[in-house]
Coordinates of C-alpha atoms in Angstrom, one line a residue:
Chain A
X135 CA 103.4 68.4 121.2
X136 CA 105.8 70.6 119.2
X137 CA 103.5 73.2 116.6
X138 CA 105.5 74.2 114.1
X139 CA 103.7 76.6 111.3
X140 CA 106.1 75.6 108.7
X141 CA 107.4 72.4 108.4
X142 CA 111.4 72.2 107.5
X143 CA 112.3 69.2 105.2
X144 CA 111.5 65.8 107.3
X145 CA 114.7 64.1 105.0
X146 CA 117.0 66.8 103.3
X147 CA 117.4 63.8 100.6
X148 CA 116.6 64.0 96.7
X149 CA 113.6 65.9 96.3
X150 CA 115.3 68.8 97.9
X151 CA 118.6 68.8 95.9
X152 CA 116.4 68.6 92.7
X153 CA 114.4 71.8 93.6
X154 CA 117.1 73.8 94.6
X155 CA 119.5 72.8 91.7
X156 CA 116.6 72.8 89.2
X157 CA 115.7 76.7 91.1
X158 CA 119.8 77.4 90.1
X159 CA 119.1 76.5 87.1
X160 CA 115.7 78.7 86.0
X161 CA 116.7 81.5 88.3
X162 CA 120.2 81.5 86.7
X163 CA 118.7 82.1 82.5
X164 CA 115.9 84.4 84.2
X165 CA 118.2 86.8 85.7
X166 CA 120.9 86.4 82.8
X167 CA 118.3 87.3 80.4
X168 CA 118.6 90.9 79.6
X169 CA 116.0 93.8 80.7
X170 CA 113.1 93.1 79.3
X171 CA 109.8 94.2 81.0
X172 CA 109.2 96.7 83.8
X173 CA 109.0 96.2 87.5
X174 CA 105.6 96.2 87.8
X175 CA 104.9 93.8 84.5
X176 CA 107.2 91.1 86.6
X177 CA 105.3 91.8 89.8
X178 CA 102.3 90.7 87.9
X179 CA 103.8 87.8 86.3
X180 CA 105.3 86.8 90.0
X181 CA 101.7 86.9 91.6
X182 CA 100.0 85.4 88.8
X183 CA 102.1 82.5 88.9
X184 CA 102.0 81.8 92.8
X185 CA 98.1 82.6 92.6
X186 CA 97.7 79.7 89.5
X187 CA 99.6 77.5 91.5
X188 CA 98.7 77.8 94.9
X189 CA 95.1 77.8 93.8
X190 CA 95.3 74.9 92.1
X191 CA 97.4 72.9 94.6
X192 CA 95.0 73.9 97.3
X193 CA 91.8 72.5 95.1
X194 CA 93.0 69.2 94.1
X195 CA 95.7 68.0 96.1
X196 CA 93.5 68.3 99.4
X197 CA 90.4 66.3 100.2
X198 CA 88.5 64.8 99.0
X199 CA 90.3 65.4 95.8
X200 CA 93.6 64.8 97.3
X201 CA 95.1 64.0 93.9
X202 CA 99.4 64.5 94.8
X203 CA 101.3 65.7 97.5
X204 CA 104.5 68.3 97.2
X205 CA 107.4 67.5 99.0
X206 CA 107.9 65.0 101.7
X207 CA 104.2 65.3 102.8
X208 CA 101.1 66.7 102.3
X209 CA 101.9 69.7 105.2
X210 CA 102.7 73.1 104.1
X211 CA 106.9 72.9 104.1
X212 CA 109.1 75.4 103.7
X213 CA 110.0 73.9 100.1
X214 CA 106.6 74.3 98.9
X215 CA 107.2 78.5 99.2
X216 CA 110.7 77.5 97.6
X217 CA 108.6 76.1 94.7
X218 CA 105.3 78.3 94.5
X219 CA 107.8 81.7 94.8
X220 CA 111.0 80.9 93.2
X221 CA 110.8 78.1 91.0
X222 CA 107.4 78.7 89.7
X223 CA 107.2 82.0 88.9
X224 CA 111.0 82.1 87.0
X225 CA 109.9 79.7 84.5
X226 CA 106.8 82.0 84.2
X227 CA 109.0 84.3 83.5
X228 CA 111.2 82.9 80.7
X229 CA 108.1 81.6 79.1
X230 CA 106.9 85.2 78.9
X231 CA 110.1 87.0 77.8
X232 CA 110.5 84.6 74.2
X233 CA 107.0 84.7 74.2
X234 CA 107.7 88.6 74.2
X235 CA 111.1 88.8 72.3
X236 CA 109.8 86.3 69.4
X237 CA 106.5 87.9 69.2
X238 CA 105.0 85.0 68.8
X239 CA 101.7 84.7 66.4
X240 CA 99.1 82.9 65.1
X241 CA 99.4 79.2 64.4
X242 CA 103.3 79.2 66.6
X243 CA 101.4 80.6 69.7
X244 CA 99.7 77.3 69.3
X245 CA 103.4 75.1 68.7
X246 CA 105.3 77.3 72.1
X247 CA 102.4 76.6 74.3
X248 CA 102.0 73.1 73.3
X249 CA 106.1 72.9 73.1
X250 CA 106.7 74.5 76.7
X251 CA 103.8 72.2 77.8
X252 CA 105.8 69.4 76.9
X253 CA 109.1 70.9 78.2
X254 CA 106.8 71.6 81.4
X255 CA 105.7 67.6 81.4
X256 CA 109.8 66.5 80.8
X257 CA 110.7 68.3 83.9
X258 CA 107.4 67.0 86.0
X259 CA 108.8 64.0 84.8
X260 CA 112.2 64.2 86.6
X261 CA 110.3 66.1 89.2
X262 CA 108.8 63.0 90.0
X263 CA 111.4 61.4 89.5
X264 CA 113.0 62.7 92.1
X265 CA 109.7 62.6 94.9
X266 CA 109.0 66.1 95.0
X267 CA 105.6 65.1 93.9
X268 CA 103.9 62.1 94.6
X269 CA 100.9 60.8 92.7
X270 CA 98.3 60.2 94.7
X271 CA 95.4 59.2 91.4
X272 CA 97.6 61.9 89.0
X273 CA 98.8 60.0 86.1
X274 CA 101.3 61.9 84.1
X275 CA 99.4 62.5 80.9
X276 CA 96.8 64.4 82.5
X277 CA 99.6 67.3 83.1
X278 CA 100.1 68.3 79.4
X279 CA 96.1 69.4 79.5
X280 CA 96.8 71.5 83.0
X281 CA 99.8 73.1 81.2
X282 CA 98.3 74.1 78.0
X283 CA 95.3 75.8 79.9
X284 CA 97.4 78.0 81.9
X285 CA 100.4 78.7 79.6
X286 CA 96.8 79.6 77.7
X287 CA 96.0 82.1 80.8
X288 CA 99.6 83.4 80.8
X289 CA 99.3 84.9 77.4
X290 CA 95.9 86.2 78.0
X291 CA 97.5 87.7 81.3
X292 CA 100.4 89.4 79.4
X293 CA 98.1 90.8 76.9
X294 CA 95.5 92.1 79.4
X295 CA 98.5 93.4 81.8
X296 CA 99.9 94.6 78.9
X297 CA 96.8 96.7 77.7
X298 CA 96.1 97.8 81.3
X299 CA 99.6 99.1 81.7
X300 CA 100.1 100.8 78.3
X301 CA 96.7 103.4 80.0
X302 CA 98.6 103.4 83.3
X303 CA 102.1 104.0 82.0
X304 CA 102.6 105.1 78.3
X305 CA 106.3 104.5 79.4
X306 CA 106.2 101.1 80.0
X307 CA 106.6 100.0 76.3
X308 CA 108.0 102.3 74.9
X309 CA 111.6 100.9 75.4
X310 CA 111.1 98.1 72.9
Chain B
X25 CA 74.0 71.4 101.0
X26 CA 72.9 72.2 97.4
X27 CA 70.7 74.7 98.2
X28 CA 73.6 76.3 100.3
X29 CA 75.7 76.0 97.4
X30 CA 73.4 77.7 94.8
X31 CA 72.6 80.8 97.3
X32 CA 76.3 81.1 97.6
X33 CA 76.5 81.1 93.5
X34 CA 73.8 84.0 93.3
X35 CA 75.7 85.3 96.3
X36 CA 79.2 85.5 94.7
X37 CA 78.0 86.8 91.3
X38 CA 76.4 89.6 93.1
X39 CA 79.6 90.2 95.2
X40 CA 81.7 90.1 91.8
X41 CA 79.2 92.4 90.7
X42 CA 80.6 94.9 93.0
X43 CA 83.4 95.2 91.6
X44 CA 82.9 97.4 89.3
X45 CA 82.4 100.0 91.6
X46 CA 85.6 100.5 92.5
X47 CA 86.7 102.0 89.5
X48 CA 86.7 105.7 91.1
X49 CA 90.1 104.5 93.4
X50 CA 91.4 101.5 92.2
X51 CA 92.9 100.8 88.3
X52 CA 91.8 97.2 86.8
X53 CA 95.3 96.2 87.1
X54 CA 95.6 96.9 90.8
X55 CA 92.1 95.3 91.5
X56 CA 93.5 92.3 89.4
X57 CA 96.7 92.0 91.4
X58 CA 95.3 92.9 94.7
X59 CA 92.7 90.6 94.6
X60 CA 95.5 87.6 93.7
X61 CA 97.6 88.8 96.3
X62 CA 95.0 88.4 99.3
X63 CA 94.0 84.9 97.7
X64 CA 97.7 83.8 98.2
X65 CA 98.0 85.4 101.8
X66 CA 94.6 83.4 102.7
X67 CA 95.7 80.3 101.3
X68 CA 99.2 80.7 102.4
X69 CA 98.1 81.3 106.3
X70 CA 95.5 78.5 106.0
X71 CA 97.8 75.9 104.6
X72 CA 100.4 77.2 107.2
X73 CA 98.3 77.8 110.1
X74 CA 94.6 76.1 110.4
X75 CA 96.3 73.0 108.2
X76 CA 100.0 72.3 110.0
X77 CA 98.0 73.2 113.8
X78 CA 95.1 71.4 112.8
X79 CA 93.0 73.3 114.1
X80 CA 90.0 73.0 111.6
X81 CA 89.0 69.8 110.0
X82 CA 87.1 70.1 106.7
X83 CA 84.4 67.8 105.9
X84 CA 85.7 66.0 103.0
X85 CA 82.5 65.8 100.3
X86 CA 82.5 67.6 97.1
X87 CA 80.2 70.4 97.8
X88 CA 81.3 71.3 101.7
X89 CA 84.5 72.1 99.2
X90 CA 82.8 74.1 96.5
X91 CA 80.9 76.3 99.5
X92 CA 84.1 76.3 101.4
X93 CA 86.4 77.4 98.0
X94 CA 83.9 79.9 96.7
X95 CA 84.3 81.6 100.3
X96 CA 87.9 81.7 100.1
X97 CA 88.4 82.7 96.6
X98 CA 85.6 84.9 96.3
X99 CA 83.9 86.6 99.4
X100 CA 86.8 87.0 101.7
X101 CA 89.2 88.0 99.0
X102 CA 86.8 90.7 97.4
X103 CA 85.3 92.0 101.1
X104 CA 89.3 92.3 101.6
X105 CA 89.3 94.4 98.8
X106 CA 86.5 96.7 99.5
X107 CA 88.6 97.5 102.7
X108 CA 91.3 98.2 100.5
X109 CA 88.8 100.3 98.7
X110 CA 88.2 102.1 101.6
X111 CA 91.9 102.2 102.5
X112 CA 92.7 104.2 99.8
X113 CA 89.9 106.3 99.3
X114 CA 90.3 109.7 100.4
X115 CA 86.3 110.8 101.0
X116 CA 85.7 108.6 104.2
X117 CA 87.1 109.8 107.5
X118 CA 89.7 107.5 109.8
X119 CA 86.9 107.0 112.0
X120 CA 84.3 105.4 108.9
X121 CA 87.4 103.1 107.7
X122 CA 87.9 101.8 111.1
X123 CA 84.7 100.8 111.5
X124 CA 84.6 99.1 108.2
X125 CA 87.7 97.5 109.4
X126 CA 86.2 96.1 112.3
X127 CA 83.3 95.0 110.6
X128 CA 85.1 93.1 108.3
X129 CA 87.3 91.4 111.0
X130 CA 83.9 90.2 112.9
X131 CA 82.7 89.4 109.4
X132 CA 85.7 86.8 108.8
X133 CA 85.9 85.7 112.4
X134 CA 82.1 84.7 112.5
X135 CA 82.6 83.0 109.1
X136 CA 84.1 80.5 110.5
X137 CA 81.9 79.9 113.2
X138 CA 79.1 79.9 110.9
X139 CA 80.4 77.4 108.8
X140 CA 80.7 75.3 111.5
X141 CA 77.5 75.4 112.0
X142 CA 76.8 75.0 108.7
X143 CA 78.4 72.0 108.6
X144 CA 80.9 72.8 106.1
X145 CA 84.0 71.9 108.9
X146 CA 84.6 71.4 112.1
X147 CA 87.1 74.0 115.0
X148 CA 89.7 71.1 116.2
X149 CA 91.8 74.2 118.3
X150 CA 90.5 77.4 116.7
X151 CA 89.8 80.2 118.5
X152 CA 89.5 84.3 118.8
X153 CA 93.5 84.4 119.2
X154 CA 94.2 82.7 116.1
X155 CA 91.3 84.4 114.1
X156 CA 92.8 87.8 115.5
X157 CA 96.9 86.5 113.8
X158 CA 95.2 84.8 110.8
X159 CA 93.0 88.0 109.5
X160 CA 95.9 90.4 111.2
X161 CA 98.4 88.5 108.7
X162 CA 96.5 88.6 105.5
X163 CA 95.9 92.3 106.1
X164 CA 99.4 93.2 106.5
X165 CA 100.6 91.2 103.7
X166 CA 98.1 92.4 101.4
X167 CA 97.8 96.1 102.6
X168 CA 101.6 96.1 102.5
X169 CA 101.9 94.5 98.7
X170 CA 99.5 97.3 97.9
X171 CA 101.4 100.5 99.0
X172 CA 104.2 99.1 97.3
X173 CA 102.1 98.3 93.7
X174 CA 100.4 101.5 94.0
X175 CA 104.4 103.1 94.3
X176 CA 105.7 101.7 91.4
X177 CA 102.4 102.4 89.5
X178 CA 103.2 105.9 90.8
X179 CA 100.3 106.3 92.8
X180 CA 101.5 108.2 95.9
X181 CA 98.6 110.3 97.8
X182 CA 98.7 113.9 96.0
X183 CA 101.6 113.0 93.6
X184 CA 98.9 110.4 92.3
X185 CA 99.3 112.1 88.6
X186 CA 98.7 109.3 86.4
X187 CA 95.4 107.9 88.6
X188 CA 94.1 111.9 87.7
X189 CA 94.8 111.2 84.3
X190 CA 93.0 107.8 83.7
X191 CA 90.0 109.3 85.3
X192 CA 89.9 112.0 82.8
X193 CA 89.8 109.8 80.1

């Protein structure tokens, strides 16, 4: 029996294409966008996101949940790290930097979380599309409720991160 | 199983608790992040390791879950953390932190073993040699992530300025 630790793509067919060319895409406007926060702000944002999503994924999409699979199967593959590392965490980061640069406030906080929900749900939607998840008792509509709850924790995140770092490093904001 | 469950509750909270004591070394930021970071390397090496290799199978009811997550998100990620702790601390001596180290690798190796016979899952292929890469790993990752947070925080042994500063306050 061969033991591999992480499993390459069984097909490199669809599913693959879409996360790659959908990662061009995101990682493409993040790095584009100009210099916004420090290092250590997007270190947080990076591990936030693969923590949310990894923690999630590893309570509901294994048994006796077992609600979706990533990728070709339910095995840890290298295009799951693709997603949780790269894909993941630069739409995190977008989110955050107009989140940032608009300063968003009272009742729009409430219209860009539920409007990046949706945004969130459309690509889900291709995602699925496309087989790089596959619904295994997930139904589309529950996503929305998933997305507003942590797009929720994001913000709370910033602001915390933000409020930690401002008594670590009175430099960190002072560029804006 | 739910009696388990609820000593592992009072268990956690207590654990949690802790954390508060780490204030004298480690910022809330870094405790934050750290404690993230060692969540991902467990779940990473499980998923890659234990899961692909099959070599543990999970009993698949509700609350051998809940005892099995609030293990892995709570009392090996924060005991990982206290060895951070220690890590970083400058009072203990090399020989102290090496004991603590080896405690906490017999702690997380007979984990396992205890859940088994617990009842919580079942060693398909486990054994010593993978505990030793599997803990080994998550150490690394997370000792390594640490030394290069606490740099760009600029916390550098006796150049640690701004750690000198927030204790002050």
């Amino acid at each position: 029996m061969i033991t591999v630790i992480l499993y390459p793509p069984e097909r490199f067919d669809v599913n693959e294409w879409f996360i790659l060319l959908s990662l061009a895409l995101i990682l493409t406007i993040a790095i584009m966008l100009p210099k916004r926060f420090p290092p250590v702000s997007i270190t947080v944002f990076v591990v936030f996101t693969v923590f949310i999503s990894q923690s999630v994924d590893s309570l509901i999409a294994v048994k006796p949940f077992d609600l979706y699979d990533v990728s070709d199967s339910s095995k840890y593959e290298v295009m799951d790290i693709v997603i949780y590392y790269l894909n993941y965490p630069s739409l995190a980061y977008i989110y955050l930097y107009f989140y940032d640069k608009w300063n968003v406030k009272g009742m729009y906080r409430i219209l860009y979380i539920i409007g990046f929900s949706l945004i969130s749900v459309f690509f889900e939607w291709i995602a699925l599309l496309c087989h790089v998840f596959t619904y295994k008792g997930w139904k589309l509509w529950y996503s929305p409720f998933v997305y507003i709850a942590v797009y929720i924790l994001y913000i709370l995140m910033f602001h915390l991160q933000q409020r930690w770092l401002k008594i670590d490093l009175p430099s960190t904001n002072d560029k804006r | 199983m739910v009696i388990l469950n609820i000593i592992m509750i009072i268990i956690c909270t207590g654990i949690l608790f802790t954390l508060r004591m780490m204030r004298t070394t480690l910022r809330p930021i870094e405790k934050m992040v750290y404690y993230m970071v060692i969540v991902i390397a467990i779940e990473q090496i499980h998923s890659a390791i234990l899961d692909n290799l099959k070599l543990i199978k999970s009993t698949e009811t509700l609350s051998a879950l809940f005892f099995f997550k609030l293990n892995q998100l709570i009392v090996f990620p924060v005991g990982t953390l206290w060895l951070l702790f220690s890590f970083f601390h400058s009072k203990p001596r090399f020989l102290i932190k090496m004991l603590f180290l080896g405690g906490w690798f017999i702690v997380l190796t007979g984990s396992y073993i205890l859940f088994q016979h617990l009842g919580i899952l079942k060693l398909t292929g486990w054994n010593f040699g993978y505990s030793i890469v599997v803990w080994y790993v998550v150490l690394i990752e997370s000792l390594c992530f640490s030394l290069v947070f606490r740099k760009m925080l600029g916390k550098c042994d006796n150049r640690d300025t701004i750690s000198t500063r927030t204790l002050r306050r």
